[in-house]
mmCIF file of C-alpha atoms in Angstrom:
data_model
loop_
_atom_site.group_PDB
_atom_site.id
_atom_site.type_symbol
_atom_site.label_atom_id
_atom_site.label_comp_id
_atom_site.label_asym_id
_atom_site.label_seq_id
_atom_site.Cartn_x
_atom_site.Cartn_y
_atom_site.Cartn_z
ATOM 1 C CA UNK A 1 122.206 -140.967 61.700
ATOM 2 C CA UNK A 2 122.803 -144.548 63.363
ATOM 3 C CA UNK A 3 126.278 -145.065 64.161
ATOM 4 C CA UNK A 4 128.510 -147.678 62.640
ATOM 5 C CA UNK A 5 128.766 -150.870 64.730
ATOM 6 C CA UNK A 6 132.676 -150.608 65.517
ATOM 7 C CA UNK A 7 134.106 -154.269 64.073
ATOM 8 C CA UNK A 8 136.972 -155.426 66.341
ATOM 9 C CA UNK A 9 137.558 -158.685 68.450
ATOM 10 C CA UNK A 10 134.633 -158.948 70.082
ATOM 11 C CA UNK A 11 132.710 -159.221 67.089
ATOM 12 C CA UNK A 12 134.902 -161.708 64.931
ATOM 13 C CA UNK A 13 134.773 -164.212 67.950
ATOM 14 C CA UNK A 14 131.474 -163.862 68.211
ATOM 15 C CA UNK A 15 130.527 -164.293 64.560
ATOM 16 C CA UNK A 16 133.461 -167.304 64.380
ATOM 17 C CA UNK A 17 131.470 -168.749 67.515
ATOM 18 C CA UNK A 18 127.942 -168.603 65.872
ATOM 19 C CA UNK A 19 128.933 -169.799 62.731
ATOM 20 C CA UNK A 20 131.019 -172.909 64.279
ATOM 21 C CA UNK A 21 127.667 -173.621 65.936
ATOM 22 C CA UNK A 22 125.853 -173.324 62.926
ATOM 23 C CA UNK A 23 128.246 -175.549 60.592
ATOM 24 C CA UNK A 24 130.569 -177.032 62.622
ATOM 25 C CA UNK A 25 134.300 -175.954 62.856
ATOM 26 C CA UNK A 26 134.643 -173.855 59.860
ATOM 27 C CA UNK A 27 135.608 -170.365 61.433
ATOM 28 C CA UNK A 28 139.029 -169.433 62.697
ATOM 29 C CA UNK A 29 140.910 -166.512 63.946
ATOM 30 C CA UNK A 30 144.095 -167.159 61.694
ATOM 31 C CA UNK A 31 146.518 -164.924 64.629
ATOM 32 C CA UNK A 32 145.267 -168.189 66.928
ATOM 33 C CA UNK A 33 147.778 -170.924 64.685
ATOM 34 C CA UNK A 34 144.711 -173.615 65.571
ATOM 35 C CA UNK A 35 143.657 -172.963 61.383
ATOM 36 C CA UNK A 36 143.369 -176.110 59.241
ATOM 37 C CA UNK A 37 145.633 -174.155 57.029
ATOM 38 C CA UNK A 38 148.658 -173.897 59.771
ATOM 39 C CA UNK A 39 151.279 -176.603 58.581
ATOM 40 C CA UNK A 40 153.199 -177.467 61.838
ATOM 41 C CA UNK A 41 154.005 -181.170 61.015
ATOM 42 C CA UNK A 42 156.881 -182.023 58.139
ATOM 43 C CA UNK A 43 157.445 -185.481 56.695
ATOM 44 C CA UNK A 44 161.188 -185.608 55.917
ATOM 45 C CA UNK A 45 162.256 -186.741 52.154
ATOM 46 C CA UNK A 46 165.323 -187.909 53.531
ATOM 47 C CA UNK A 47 167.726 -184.971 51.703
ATOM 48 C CA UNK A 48 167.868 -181.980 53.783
ATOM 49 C CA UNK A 49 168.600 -179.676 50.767
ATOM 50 C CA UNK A 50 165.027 -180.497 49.408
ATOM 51 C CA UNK A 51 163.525 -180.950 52.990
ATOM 52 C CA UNK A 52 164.430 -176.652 53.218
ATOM 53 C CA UNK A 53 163.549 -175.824 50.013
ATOM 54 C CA UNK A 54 159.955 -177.182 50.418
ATOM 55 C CA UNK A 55 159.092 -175.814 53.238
ATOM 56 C CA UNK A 56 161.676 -173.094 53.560
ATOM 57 C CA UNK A 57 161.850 -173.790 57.420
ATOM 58 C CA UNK A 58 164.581 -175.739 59.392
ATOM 59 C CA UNK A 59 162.935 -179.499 59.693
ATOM 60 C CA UNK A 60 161.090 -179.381 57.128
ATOM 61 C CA UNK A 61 159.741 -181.755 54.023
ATOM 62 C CA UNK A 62 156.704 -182.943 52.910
ATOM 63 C CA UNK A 63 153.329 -180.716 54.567
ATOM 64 C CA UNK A 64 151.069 -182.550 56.809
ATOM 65 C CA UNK A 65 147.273 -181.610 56.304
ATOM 66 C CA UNK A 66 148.555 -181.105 52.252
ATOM 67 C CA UNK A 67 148.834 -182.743 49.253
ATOM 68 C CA UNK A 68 152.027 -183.019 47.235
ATOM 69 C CA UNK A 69 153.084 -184.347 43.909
ATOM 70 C CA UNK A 70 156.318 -185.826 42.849
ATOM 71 C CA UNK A 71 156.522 -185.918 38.836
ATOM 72 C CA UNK A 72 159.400 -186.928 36.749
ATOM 73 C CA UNK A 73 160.642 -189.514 33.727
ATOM 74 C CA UNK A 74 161.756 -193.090 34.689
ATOM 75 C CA UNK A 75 164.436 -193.400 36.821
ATOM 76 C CA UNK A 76 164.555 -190.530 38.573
ATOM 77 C CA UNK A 77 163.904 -191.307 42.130
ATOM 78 C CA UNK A 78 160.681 -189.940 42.824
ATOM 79 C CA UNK A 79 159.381 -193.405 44.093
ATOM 80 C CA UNK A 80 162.886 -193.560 46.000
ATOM 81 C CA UNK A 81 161.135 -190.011 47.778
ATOM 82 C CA UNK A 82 158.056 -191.017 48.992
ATOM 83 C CA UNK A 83 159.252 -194.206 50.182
ATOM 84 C CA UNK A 84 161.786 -191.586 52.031
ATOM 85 C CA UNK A 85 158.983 -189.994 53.408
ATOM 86 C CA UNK A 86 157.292 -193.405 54.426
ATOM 87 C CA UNK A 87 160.385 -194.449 56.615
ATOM 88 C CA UNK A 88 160.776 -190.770 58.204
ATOM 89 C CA UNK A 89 157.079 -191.449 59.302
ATOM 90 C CA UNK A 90 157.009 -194.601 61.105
ATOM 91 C CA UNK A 91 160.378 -192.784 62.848
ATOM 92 C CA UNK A 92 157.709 -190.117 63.715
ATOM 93 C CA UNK A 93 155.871 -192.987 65.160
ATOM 94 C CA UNK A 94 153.240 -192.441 62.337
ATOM 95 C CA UNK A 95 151.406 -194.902 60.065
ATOM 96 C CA UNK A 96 153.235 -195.364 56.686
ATOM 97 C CA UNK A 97 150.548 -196.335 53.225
ATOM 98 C CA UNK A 98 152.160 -197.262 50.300
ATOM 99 C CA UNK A 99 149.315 -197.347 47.336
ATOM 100 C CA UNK A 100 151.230 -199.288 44.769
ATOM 101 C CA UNK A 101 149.246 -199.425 41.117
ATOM 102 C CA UNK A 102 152.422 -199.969 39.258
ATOM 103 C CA UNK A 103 152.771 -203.511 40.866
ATOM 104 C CA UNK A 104 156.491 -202.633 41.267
ATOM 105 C CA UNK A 105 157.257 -202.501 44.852
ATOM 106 C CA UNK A 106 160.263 -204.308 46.418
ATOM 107 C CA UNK A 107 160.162 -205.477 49.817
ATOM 108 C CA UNK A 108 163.745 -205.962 49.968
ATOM 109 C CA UNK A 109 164.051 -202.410 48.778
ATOM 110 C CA UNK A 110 161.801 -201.314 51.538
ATOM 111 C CA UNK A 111 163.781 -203.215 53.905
ATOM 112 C CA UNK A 112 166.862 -201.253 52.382
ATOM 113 C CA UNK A 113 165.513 -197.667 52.855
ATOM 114 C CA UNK A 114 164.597 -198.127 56.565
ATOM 115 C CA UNK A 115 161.095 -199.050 56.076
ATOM 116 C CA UNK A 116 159.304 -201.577 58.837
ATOM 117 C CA UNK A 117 157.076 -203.721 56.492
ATOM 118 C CA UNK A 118 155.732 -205.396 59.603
ATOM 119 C CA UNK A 119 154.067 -202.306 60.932
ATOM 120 C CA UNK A 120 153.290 -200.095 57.251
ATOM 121 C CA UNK A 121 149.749 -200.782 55.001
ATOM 122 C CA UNK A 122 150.471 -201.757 51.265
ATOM 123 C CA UNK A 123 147.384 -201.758 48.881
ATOM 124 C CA UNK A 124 147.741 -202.812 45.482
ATOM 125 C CA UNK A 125 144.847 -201.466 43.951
ATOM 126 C CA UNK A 126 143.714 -201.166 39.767
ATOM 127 C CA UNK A 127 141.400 -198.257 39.441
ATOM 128 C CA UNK A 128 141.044 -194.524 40.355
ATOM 129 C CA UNK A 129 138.111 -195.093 41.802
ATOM 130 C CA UNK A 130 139.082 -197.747 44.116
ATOM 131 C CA UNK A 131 141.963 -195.444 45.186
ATOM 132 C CA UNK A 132 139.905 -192.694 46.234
ATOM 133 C CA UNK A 133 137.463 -195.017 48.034
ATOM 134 C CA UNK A 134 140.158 -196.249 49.828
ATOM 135 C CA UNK A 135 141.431 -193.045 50.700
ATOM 136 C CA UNK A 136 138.315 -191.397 51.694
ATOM 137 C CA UNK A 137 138.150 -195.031 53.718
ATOM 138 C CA UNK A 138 141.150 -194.221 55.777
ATOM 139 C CA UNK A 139 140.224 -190.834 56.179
ATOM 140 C CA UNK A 140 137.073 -191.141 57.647
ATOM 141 C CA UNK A 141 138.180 -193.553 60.269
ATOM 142 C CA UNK A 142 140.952 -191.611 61.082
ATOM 143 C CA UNK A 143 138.158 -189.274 61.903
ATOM 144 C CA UNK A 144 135.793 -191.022 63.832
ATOM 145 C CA UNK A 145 138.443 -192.702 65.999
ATOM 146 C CA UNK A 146 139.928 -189.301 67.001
ATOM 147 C CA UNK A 147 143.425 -190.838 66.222
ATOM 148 C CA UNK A 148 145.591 -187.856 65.749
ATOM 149 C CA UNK A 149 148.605 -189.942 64.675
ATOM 150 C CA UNK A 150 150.599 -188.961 61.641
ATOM 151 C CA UNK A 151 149.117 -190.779 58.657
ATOM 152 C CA UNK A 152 151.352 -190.195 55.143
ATOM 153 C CA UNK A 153 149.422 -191.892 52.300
ATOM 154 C CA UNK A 154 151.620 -192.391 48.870
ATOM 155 C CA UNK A 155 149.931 -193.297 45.405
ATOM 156 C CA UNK A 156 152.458 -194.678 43.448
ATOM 157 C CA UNK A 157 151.443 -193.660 40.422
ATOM 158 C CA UNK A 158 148.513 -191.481 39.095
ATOM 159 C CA UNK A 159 149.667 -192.087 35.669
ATOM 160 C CA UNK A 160 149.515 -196.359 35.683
ATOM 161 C CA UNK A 161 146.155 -196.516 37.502
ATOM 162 C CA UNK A 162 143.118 -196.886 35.390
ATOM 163 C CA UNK A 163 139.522 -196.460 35.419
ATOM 164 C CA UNK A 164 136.985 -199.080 35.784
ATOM 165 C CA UNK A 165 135.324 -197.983 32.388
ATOM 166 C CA UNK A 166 138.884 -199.288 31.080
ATOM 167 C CA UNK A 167 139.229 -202.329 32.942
ATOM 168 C CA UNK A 168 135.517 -203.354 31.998
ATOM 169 C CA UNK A 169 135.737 -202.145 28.424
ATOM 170 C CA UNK A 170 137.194 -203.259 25.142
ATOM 171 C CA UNK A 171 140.841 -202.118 23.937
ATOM 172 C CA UNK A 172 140.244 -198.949 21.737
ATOM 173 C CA UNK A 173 137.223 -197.680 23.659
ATOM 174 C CA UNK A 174 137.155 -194.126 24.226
ATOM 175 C CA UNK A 175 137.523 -192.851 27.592
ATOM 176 C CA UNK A 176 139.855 -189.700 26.768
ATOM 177 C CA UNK A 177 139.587 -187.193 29.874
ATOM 178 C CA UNK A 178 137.369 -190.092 32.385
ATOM 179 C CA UNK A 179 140.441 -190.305 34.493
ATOM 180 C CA UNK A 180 141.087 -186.818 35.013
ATOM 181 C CA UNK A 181 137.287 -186.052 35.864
ATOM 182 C CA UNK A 182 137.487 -188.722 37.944
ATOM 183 C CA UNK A 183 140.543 -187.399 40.202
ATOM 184 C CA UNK A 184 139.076 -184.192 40.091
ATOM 185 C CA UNK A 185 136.013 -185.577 41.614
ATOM 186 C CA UNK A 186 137.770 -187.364 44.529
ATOM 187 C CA UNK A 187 140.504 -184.467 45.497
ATOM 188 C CA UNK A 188 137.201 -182.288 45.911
ATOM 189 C CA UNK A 189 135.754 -185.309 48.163
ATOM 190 C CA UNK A 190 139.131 -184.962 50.319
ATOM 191 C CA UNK A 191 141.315 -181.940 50.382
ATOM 192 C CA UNK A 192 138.622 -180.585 53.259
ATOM 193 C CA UNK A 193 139.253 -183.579 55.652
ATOM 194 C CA UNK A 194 142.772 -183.670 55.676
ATOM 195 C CA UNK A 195 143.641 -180.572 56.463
ATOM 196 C CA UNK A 196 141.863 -180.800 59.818
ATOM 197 C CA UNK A 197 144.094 -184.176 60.418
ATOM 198 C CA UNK A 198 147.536 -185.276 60.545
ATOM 199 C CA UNK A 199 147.334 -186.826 57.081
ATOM 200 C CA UNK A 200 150.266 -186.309 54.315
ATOM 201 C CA UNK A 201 148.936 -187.276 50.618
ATOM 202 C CA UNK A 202 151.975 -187.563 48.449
ATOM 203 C CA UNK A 203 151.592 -188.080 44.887
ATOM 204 C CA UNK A 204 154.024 -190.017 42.232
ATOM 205 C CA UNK A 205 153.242 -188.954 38.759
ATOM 206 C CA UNK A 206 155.042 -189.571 35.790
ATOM 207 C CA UNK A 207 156.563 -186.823 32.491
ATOM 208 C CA UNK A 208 154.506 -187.744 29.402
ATOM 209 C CA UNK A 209 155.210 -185.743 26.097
ATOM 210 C CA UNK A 210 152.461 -183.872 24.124
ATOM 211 C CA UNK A 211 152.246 -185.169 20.419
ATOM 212 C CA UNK A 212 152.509 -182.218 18.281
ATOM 213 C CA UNK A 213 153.977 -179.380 20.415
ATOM 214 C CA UNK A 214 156.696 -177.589 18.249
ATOM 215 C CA UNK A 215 157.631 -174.579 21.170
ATOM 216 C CA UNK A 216 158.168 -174.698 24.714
ATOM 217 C CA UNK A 217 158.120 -177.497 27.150
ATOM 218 C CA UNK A 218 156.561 -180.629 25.824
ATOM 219 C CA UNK A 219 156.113 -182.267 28.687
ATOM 220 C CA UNK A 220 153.114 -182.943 30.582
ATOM 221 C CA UNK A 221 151.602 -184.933 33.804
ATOM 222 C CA UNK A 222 148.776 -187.217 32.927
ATOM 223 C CA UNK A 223 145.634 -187.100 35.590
ATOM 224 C CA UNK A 224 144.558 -183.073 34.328
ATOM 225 C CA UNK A 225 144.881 -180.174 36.222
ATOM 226 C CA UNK A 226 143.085 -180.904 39.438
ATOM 227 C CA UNK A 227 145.941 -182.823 41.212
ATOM 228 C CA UNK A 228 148.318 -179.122 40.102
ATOM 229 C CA UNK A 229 145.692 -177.242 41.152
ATOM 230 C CA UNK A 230 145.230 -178.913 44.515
ATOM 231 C CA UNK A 231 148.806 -179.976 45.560
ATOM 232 C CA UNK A 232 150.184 -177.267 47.402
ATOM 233 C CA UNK A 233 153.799 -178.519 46.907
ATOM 234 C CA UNK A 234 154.949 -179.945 43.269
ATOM 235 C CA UNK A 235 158.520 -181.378 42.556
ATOM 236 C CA UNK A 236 159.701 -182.313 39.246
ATOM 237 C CA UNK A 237 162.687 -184.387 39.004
ATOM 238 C CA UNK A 238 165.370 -184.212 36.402
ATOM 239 C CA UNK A 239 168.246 -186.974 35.986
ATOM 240 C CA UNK A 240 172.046 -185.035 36.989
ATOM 241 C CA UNK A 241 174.127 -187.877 35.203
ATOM 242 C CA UNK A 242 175.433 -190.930 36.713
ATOM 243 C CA UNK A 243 177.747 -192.487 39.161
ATOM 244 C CA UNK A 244 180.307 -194.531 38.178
ATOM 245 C CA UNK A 245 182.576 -196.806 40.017
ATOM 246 C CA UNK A 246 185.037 -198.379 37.207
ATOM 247 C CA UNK A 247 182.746 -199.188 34.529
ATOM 248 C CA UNK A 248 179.850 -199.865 36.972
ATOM 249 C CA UNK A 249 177.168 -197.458 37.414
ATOM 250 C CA UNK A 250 175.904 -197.363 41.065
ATOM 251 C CA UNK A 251 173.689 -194.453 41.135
ATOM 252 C CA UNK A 252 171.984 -191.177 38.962
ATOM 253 C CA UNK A 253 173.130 -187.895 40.557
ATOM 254 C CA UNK A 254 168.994 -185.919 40.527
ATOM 255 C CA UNK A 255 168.111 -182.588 40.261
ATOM 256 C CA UNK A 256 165.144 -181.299 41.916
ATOM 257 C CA UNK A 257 163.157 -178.289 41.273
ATOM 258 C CA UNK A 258 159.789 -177.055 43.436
ATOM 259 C CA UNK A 259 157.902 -176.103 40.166
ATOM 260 C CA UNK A 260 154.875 -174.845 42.508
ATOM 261 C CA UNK A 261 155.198 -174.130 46.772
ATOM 262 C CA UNK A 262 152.693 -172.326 48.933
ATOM 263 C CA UNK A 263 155.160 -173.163 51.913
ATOM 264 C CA UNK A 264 157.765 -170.672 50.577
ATOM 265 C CA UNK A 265 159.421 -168.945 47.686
ATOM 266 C CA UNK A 266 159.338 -171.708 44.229
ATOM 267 C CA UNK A 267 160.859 -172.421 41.762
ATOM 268 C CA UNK A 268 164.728 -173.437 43.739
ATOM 269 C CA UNK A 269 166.626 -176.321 43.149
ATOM 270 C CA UNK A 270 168.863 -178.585 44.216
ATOM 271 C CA UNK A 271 171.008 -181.351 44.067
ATOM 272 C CA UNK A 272 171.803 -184.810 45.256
ATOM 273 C CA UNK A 273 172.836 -188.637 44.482
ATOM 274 C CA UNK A 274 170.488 -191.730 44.958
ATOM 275 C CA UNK A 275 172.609 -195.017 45.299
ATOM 276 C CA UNK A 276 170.834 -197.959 43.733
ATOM 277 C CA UNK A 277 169.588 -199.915 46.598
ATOM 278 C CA UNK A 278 169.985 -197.894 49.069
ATOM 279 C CA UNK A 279 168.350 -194.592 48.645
ATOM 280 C CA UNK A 280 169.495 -191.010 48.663
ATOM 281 C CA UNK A 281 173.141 -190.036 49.426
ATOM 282 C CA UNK A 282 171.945 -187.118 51.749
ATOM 283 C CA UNK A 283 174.605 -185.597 53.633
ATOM 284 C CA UNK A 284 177.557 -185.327 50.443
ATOM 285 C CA UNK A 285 175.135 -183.244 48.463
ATOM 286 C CA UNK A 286 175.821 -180.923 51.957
ATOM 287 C CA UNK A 287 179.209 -179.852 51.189
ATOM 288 C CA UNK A 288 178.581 -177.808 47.945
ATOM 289 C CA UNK A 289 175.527 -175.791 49.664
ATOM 290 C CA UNK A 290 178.293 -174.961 52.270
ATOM 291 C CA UNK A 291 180.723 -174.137 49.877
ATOM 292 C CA UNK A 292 178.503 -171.901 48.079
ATOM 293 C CA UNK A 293 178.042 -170.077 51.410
ATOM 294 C CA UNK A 294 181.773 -169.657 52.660
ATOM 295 C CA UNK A 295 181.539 -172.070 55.391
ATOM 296 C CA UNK A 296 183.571 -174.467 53.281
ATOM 297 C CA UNK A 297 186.926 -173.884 51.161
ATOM 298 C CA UNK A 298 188.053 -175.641 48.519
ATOM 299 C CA UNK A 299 191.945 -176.196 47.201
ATOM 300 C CA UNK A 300 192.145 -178.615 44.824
ATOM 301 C CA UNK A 301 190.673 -181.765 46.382
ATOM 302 C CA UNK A 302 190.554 -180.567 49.694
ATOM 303 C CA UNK A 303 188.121 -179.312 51.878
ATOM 304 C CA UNK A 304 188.293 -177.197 54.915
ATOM 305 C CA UNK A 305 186.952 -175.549 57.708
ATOM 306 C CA UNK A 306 186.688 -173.931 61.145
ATOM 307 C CA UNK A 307 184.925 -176.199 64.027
ATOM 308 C CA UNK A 308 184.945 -175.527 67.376
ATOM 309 C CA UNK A 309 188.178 -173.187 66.573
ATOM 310 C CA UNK A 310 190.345 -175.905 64.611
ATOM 311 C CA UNK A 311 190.414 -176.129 60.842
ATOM 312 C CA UNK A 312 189.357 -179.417 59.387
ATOM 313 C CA UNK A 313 190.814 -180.313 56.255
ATOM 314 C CA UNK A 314 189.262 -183.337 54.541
ATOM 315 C CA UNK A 315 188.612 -185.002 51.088
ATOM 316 C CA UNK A 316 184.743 -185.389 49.755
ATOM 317 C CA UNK A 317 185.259 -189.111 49.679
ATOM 318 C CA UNK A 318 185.982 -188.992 53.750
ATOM 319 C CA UNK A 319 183.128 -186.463 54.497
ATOM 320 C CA UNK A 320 180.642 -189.059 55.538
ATOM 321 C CA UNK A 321 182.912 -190.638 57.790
ATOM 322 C CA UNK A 322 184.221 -187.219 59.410
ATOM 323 C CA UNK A 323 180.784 -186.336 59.984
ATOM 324 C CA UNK A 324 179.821 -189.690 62.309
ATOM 325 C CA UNK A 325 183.715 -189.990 63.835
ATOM 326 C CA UNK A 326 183.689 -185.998 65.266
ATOM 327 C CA UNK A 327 181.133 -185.109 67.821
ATOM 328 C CA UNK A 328 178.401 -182.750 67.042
ATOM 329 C CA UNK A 329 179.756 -182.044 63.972
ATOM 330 C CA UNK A 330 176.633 -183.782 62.113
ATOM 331 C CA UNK A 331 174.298 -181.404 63.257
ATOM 332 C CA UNK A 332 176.327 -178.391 62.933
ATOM 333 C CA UNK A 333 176.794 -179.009 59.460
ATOM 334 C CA UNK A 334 173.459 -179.563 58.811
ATOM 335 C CA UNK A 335 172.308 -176.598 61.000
ATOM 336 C CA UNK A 336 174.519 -174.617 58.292
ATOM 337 C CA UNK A 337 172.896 -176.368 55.261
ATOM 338 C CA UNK A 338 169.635 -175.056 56.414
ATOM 339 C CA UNK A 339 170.706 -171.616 57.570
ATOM 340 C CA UNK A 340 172.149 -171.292 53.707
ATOM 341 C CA UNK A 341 168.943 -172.480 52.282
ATOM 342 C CA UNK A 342 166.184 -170.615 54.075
ATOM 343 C CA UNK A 343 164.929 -167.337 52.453
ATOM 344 C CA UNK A 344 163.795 -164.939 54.395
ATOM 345 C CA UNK A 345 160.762 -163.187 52.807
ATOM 346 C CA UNK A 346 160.581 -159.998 54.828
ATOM 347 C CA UNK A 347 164.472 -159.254 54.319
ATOM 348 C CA UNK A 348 164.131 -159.986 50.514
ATOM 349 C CA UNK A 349 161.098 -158.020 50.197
ATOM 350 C CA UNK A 350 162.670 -155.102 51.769
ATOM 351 C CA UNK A 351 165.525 -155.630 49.371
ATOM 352 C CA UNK A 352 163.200 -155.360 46.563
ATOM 353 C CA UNK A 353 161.945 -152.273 48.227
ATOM 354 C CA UNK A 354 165.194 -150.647 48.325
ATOM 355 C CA UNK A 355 166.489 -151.137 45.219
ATOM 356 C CA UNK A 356 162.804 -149.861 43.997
ATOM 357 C CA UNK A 357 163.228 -146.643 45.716
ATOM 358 C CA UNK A 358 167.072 -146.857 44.397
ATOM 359 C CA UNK A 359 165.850 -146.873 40.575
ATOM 360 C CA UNK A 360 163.235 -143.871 41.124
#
């Protein structure tokens, strides 16, 4: 009897070599980190809480070589995000793409956030399909320059673009289920290129509600499935009340929730303020997270803790300013933050384990 061929390293590199030769570069050892399916690059959202919780890593946010979708009701920020995510680019020294089909875009808003409108691409486009032309456009000369510069692209929003059949047609026309066949078409077109370049798809959806659903959640994201099916990251924002100065409201406090992440654990949430104007409120939403982990205690309305060996006392309204007057003590705090929010896997599967073995 022949013996088995043994299968070890020599024969995976050779097979990964022969097929690369065959198709191109399709094969990779996975214990190299040179896969397509490696995320080393993060696109800040500007809040660390939800940076962590996306990509439950220390500088984290929004996956490069991935797609992600922001979905929400009105007024909850998520354009606020991705224009976030635009600014943290172009500090990345990366090329910012705003797709704007809502025609709602504010330049002094941009302006606001951090955004350089002199060096970021705007495209106000009417249809799916041009969208996905123009995407696979940028793509593919991405590609054939060799330009491995961070590119984040942001539709804003999959549910007010339209389909040429509408544009061209008459009001009343049936074209029930064209759009979602349509996106379907175009993330099958793309999700293999970008994942081989520094390109960040982010897209803004909006909640619609499903006429006739009398249990469970009637909300829904217009577009189909394919853009859920594809994103690898999906938040869904939910207004946290309002802020209030007298009688004038000057912000909504949001909640957000990673409803689906293949970056880390899902379904984790958290908190934070966006200022009208101005964008998020980023490091006060720190000082619950770090009261919730014992760095911080709370009497009354004081705050305190140890730095450096001297207690701190301070009130929440002086916590932005304490954090830029003392030195270092910005990125301490937010090296806590992150410690508090990133799970471990292996320690929490071997607490499952435990109390497994416990129960038996």
């Amino acid at each position: 009897m022949a013996k088995a061929t043994p299968v070890g390293d020599e024969f995976v590199d050779g097979l990964i070599s022969d097929l690369n030769k065959q198709l191109g570069e399709v094969a990779y050892n996975l214990a190299g980190g040179t896969s397509p399916t490696e995320v080393n690059t993060f696109v800040s959202s500007g809040s660390v809480l939800l940076d962590t919780i996306m990509s439950n890593r220390r500088q984290g946010g929004f996956p490069v070589g991935r797609i992600s979708e922001i979905v929400g009701e009105e007024a909850t920020g998520k354009s606020l995000i991705a224009l976030h995510a635009l600014k943290n680019t172009q500090k990345q020294g990366g090329v910012a793409i705003l797709i704007d089909t809502e025609n709602a875009t504010s330049v002094d808003l941009l302006k606001n956030i951090g955004i350089n409108v002199n060096e970021m691409m705007y495209l106000q486009l009417g249809t799916v399909e041009e969208v996905f032309e123009a995407m696979e456009r940028i793509i593919k000369r991405i590609r054939e320059k060799g330009d491995d510069r961070l590119v984040t692209i942001v539709w804003d929003s999959v549910a007010a673009t339209s389909t040429k059949a509408e544009v061209e047609g008459e009001y009343g026309d049936y074209t029930i289920g064209l759009a979602a066949r349509l996106i379907a078409q175009g993330l099958r077109k793309i999700t293999q290129f970008i994942g081989k370049m520094n390109v960040c798809l982010i897209f803004c959806n909006q909640m619609k509600v499903k006429i006739g659903v009398m249990f469970g959640d009637p909300m829904t994201t217009p577009g189909g499935k394919a853009i859920p099916y594809h994103a690898s990251t999906r938040l869904r924002l939910y207004r946290n009340g309002e802020l209030k100065s007298g009688k004038t409201i000057q912000g909504v406090g949001v909640k957000a929730k990673t409803i689906k992440n293949k970056l880390g654990p899902p379904l984790r949430q958290v908190e934070f303020d966006v200022i009208f104007g101005k964008g998020i409120d980023d490091e006060t939403a720190w000082i619950k997270v770090l009261e919730a982990g014992g760095i911080v205690q709370r009497a009354g309305a004081w705050y305190k803790f140890m730095y450096e060996g001297e207690e701190i006392k301070f009130q929440s309204k002086n916590w932005k300013s304490l954090l830029t007057k003392t030195e270092g003590l910005h990125e301490w705090a937010k090296s806590k933050v992150e410690d508090s929010l990133v799970i471990d896997v292996r320690d929490e599967l071997e607490t499952l384990q435990e109390a497994k073995d416990f129960e038996l």
